[in-house]
mmCIF file of C-alpha atoms in Angstrom:
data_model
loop_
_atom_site.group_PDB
_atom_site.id
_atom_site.type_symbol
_atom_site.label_atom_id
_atom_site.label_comp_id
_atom_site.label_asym_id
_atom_site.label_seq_id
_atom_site.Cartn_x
_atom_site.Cartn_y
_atom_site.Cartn_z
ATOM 1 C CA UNK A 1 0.000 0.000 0.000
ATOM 2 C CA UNK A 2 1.163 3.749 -0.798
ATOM 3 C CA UNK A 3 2.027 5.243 2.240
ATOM 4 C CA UNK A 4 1.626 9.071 3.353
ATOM 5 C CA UNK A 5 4.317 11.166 5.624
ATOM 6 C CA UNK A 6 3.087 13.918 7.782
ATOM 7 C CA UNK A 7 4.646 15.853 10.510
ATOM 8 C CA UNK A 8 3.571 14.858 13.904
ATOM 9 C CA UNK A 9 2.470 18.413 15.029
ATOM 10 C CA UNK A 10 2.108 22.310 13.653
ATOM 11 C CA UNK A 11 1.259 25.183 15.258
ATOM 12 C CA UNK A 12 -0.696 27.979 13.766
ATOM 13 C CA UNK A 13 -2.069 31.234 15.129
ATOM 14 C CA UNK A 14 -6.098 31.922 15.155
ATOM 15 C CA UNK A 15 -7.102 33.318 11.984
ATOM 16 C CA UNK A 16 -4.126 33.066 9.793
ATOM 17 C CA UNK A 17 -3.666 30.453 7.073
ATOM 18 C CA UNK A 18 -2.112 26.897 7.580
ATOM 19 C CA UNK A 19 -0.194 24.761 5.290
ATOM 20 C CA UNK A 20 -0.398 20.886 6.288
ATOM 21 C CA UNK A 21 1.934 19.199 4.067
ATOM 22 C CA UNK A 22 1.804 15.250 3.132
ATOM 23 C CA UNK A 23 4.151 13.379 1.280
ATOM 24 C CA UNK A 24 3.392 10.647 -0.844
ATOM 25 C CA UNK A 25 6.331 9.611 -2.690
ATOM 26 C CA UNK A 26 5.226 6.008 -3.987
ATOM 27 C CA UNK A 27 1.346 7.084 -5.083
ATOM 28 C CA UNK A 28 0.402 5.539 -8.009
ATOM 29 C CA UNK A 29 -1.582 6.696 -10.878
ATOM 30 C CA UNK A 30 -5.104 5.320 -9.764
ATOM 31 C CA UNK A 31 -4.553 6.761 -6.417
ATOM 32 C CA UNK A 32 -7.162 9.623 -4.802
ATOM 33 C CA UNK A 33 -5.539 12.006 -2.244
ATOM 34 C CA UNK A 34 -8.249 12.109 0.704
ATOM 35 C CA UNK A 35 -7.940 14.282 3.747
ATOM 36 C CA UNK A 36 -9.782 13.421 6.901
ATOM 37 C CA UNK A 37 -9.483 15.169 10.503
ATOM 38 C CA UNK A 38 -10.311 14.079 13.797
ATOM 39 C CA UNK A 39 -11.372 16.656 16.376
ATOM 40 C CA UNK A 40 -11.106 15.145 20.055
ATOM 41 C CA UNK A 41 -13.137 11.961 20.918
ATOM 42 C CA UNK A 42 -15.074 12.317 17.433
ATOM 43 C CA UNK A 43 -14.284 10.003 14.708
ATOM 44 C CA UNK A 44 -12.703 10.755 11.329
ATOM 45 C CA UNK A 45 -14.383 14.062 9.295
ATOM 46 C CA UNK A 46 -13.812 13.808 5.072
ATOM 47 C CA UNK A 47 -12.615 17.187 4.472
ATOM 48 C CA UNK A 48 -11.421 17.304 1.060
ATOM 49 C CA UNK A 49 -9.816 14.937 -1.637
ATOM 50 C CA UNK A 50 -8.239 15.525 -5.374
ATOM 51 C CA UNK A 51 -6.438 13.169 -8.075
ATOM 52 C CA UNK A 52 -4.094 15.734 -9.851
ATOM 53 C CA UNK A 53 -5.929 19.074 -9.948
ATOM 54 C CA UNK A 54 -5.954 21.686 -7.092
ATOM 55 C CA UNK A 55 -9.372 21.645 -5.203
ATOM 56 C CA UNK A 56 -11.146 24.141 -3.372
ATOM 57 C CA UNK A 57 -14.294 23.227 -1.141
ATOM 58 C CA UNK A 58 -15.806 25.235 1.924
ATOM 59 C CA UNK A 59 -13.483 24.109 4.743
ATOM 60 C CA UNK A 60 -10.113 23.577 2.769
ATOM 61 C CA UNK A 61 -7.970 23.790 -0.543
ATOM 62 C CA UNK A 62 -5.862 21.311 -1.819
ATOM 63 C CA UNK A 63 -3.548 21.797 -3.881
ATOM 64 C CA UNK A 64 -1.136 18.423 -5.434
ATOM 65 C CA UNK A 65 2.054 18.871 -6.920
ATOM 66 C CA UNK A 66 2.638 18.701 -10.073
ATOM 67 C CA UNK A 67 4.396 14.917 -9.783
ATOM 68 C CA UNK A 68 1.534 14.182 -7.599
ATOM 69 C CA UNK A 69 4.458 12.999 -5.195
ATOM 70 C CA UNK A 70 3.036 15.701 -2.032
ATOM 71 C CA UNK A 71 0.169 17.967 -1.224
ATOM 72 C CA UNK A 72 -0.780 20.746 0.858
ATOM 73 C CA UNK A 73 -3.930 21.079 2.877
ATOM 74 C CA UNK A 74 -4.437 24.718 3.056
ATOM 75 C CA UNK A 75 -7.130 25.652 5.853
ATOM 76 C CA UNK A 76 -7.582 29.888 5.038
ATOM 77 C CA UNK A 77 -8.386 30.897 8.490
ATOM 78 C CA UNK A 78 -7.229 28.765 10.960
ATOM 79 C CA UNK A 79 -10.026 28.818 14.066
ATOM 80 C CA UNK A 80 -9.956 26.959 17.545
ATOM 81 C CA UNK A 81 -12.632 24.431 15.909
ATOM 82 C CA UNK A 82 -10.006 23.609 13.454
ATOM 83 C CA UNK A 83 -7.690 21.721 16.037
ATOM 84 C CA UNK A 84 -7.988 18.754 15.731
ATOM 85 C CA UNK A 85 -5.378 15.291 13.738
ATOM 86 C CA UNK A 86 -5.608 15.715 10.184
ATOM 87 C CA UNK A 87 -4.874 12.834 8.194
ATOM 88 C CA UNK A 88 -3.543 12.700 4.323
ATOM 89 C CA UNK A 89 -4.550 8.968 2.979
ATOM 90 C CA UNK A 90 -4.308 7.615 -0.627
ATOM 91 C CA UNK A 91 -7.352 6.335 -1.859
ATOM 92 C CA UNK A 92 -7.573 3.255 -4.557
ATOM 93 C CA UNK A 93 -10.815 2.356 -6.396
ATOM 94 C CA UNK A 94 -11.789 -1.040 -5.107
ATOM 95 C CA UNK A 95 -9.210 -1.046 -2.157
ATOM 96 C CA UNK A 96 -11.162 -2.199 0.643
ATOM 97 C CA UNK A 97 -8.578 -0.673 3.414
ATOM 98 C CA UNK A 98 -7.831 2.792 4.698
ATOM 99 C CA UNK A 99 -4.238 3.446 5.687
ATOM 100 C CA UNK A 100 -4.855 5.959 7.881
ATOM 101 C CA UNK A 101 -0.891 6.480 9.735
ATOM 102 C CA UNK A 102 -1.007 8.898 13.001
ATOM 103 C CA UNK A 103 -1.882 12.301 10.823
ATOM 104 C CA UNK A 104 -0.453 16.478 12.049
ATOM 105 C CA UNK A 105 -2.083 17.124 15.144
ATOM 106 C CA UNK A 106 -2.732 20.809 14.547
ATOM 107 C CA UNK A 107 -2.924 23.127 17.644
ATOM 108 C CA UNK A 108 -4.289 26.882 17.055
ATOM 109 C CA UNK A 109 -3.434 29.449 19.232
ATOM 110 C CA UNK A 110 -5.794 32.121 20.254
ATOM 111 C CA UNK B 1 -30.278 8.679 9.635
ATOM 112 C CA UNK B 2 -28.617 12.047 8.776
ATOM 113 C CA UNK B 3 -25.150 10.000 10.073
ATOM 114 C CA UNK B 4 -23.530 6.645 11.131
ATOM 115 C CA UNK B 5 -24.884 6.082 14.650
ATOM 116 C CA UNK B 6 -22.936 3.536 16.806
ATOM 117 C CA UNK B 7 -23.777 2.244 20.043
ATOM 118 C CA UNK B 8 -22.872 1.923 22.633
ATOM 119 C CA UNK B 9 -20.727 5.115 22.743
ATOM 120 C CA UNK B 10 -18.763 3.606 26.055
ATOM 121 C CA UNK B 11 -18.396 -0.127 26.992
ATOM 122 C CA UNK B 12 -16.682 -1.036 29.939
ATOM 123 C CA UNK B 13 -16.196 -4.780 30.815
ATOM 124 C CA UNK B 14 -14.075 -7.349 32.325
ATOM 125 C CA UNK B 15 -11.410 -9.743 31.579
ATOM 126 C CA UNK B 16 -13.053 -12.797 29.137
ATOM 127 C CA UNK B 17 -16.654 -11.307 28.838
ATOM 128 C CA UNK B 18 -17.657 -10.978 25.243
ATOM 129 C CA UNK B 19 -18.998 -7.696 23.711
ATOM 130 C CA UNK B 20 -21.041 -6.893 20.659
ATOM 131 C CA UNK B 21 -20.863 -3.036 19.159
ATOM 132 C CA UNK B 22 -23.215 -1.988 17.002
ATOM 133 C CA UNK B 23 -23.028 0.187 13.897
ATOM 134 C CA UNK B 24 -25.811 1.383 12.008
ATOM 135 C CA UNK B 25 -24.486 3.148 8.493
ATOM 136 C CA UNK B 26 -26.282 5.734 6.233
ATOM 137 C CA UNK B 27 -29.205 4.566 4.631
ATOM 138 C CA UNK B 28 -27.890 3.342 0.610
ATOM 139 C CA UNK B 29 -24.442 3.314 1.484
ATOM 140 C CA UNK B 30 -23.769 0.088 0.922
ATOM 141 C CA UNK B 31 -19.788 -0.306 2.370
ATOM 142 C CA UNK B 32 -19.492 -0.194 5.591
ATOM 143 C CA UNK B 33 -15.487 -0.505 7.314
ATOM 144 C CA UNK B 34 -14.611 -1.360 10.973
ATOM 145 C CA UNK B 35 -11.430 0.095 12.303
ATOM 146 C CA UNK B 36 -9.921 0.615 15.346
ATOM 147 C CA UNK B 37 -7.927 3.329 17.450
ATOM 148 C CA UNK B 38 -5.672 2.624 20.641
ATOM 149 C CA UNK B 39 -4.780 5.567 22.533
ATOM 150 C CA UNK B 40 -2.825 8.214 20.534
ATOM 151 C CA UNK B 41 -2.407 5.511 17.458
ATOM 152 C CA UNK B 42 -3.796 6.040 14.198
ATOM 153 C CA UNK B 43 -6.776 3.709 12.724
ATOM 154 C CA UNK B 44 -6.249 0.318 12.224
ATOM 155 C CA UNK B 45 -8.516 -1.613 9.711
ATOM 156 C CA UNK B 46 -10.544 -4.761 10.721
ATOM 157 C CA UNK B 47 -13.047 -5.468 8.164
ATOM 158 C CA UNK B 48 -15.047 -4.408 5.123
ATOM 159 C CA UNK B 49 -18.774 -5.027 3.764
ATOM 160 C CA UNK B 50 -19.968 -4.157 0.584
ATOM 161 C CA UNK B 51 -23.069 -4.860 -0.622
ATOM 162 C CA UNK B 52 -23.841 -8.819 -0.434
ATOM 163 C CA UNK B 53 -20.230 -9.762 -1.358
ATOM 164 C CA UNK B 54 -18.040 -11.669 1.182
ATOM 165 C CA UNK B 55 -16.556 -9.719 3.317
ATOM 166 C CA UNK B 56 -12.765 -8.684 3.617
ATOM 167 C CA UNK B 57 -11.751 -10.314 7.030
ATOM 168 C CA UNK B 58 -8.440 -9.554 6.812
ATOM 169 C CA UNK B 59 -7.525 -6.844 9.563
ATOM 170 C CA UNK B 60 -9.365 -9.008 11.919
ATOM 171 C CA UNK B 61 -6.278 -9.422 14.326
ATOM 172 C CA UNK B 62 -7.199 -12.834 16.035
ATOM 173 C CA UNK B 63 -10.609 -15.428 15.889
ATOM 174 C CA UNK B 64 -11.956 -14.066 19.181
ATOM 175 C CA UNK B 65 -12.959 -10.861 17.078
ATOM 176 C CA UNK B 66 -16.086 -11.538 14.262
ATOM 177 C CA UNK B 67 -18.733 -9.388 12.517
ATOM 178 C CA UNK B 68 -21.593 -9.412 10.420
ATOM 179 C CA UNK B 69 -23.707 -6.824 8.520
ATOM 180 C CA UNK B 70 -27.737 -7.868 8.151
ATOM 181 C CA UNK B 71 -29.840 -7.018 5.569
ATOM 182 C CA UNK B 72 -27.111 -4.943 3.982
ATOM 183 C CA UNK B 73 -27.394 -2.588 6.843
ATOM 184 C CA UNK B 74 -26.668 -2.932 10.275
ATOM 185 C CA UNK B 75 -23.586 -4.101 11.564
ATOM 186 C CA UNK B 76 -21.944 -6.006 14.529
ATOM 187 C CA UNK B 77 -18.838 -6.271 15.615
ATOM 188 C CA UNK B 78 -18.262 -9.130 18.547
ATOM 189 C CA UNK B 79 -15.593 -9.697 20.543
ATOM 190 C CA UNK B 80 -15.526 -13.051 22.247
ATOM 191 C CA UNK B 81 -13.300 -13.474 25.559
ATOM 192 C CA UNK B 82 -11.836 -9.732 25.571
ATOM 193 C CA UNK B 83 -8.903 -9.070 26.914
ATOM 194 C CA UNK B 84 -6.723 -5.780 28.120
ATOM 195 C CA UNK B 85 -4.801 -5.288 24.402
ATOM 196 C CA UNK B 86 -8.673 -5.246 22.740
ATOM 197 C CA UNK B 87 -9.420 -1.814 24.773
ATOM 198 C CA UNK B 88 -9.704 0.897 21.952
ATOM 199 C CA UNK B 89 -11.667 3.214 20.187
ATOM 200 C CA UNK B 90 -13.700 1.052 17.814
ATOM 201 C CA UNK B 91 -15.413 3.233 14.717
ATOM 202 C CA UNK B 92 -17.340 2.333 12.364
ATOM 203 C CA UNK B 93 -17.413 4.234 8.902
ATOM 204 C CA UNK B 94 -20.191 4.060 5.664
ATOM 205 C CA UNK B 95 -19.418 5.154 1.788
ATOM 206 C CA UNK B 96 -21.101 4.742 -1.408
ATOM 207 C CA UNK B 97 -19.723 2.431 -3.901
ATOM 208 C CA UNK B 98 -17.995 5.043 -5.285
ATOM 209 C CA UNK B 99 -16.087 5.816 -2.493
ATOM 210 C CA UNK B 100 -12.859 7.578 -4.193
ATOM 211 C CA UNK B 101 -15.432 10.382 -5.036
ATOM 212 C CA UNK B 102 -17.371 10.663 -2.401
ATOM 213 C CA UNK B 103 -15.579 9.778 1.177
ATOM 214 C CA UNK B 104 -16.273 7.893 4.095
ATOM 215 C CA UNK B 105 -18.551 8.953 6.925
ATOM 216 C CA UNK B 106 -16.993 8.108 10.149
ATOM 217 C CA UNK B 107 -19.379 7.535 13.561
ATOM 218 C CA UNK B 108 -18.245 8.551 16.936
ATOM 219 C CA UNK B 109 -17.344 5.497 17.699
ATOM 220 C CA UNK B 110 -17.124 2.884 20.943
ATOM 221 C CA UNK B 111 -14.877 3.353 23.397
ATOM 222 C CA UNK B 112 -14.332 0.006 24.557
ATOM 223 C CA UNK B 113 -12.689 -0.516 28.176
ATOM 224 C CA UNK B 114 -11.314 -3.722 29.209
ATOM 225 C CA UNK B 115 -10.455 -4.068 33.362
#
């Protein structure tokens, strides 16, 4: 299975942007970039996902590289709601499991 | 319902007792995952049902731990004879078939406590 690398934390101030970065260096060509967050004793929220192009949605962008080989989660204006462990996970059609690896657990400070 | 409900939300039991947590998906999604979260770990995969196919047993990390989905729906996840390394969080997720587009819709999940 491709595997994803994020940091293990990032800190980002109340209402300025944050980049999340994720590393995928052995995706494939079939594979969907999915990420997913998990605010405290909730499970997993889908957030946003792409394949190659750069996505926009109302909570994040995304925006892939041009190898496909990392991507950025880009939340506009961080708020306190938005701490929580976001997770980067590659997506196959017809794979049955989710590698979901320990994610960024982002901390916003007032 | 509007989202995946699973119940109960907290299960607290001892040493050998079996358990049975429940998961009830969005109405026409017809996958539905288990996984599993220890403490500060990320999600580990136990099984997958879609639609009337067999299911995909494979993260199923020892025979005391089974499931089954009914009528395409609701699901069960049993654990026979628990013991202190099966405490977790235990969530329980729902897609459409076309899951790549649309995500996965994650319950709360069970928070399973083994003394």
């Amino acid at each position: 299975d491709a595997k994803t690398t994020q940091p293990n934390s990032m800190e980002s101030n109340e209402e300025e942007p944050v980049h999340l970065p994720c590393n995928h260096s052995t995706i494939s060509g079939t594979d969907y970039i999915h990420w997913y967050r998990q605010l405290p004793s909730q499970g997993p929220e889908y957030v946003i996902h792409g394949l190659t192009s750069n996505v926009n949605n109302r909570m994040a962008s995304l925006a892939i590289a041009e190898d496909r080989k990392s991507s950025t989660l880009i939340l506009h204006r961080a708020t306190l709601r938005d701490a929580a462990v976001y997770y980067c996970i590659l997506i196959q059609t017809g794979a049955n499991n989710l590698f979901f690896g320990t994610g960024t657990r982002l901390t916003v400070i007032p | 319902g509007a989202g995946v409900s699973q119940s109960p939300s907290n299960k607290v039991t001892e040493k050998g007792k079996d358990v049975e947590l429940r998961c009830d998906p969005i109405s026409g999604h017809t996958a539905l995952y288990w996984y599993r979260q220890s403490l500060g770990q990320g999600l580990e995969f136990l099984i997958y049902f879609q639609g009337n196919s067999a299911p995909d047993k494979s993260g199923l990390p020892s025979d005391r731990f089974s499931a089954e989905r009914t009528g395409g729906s609701v699901s069960t996840l049993t654990i026979q004879r628990t013991q202190q390394e099966d405490s977790a969080v235990y969530l329980c997720a729902s897609s459409l078939v076309d899951r790549v587009s649309y995500g996965y819709t994650f319950g709360s999940g069970t928070r399973l406590t083994v003394v």
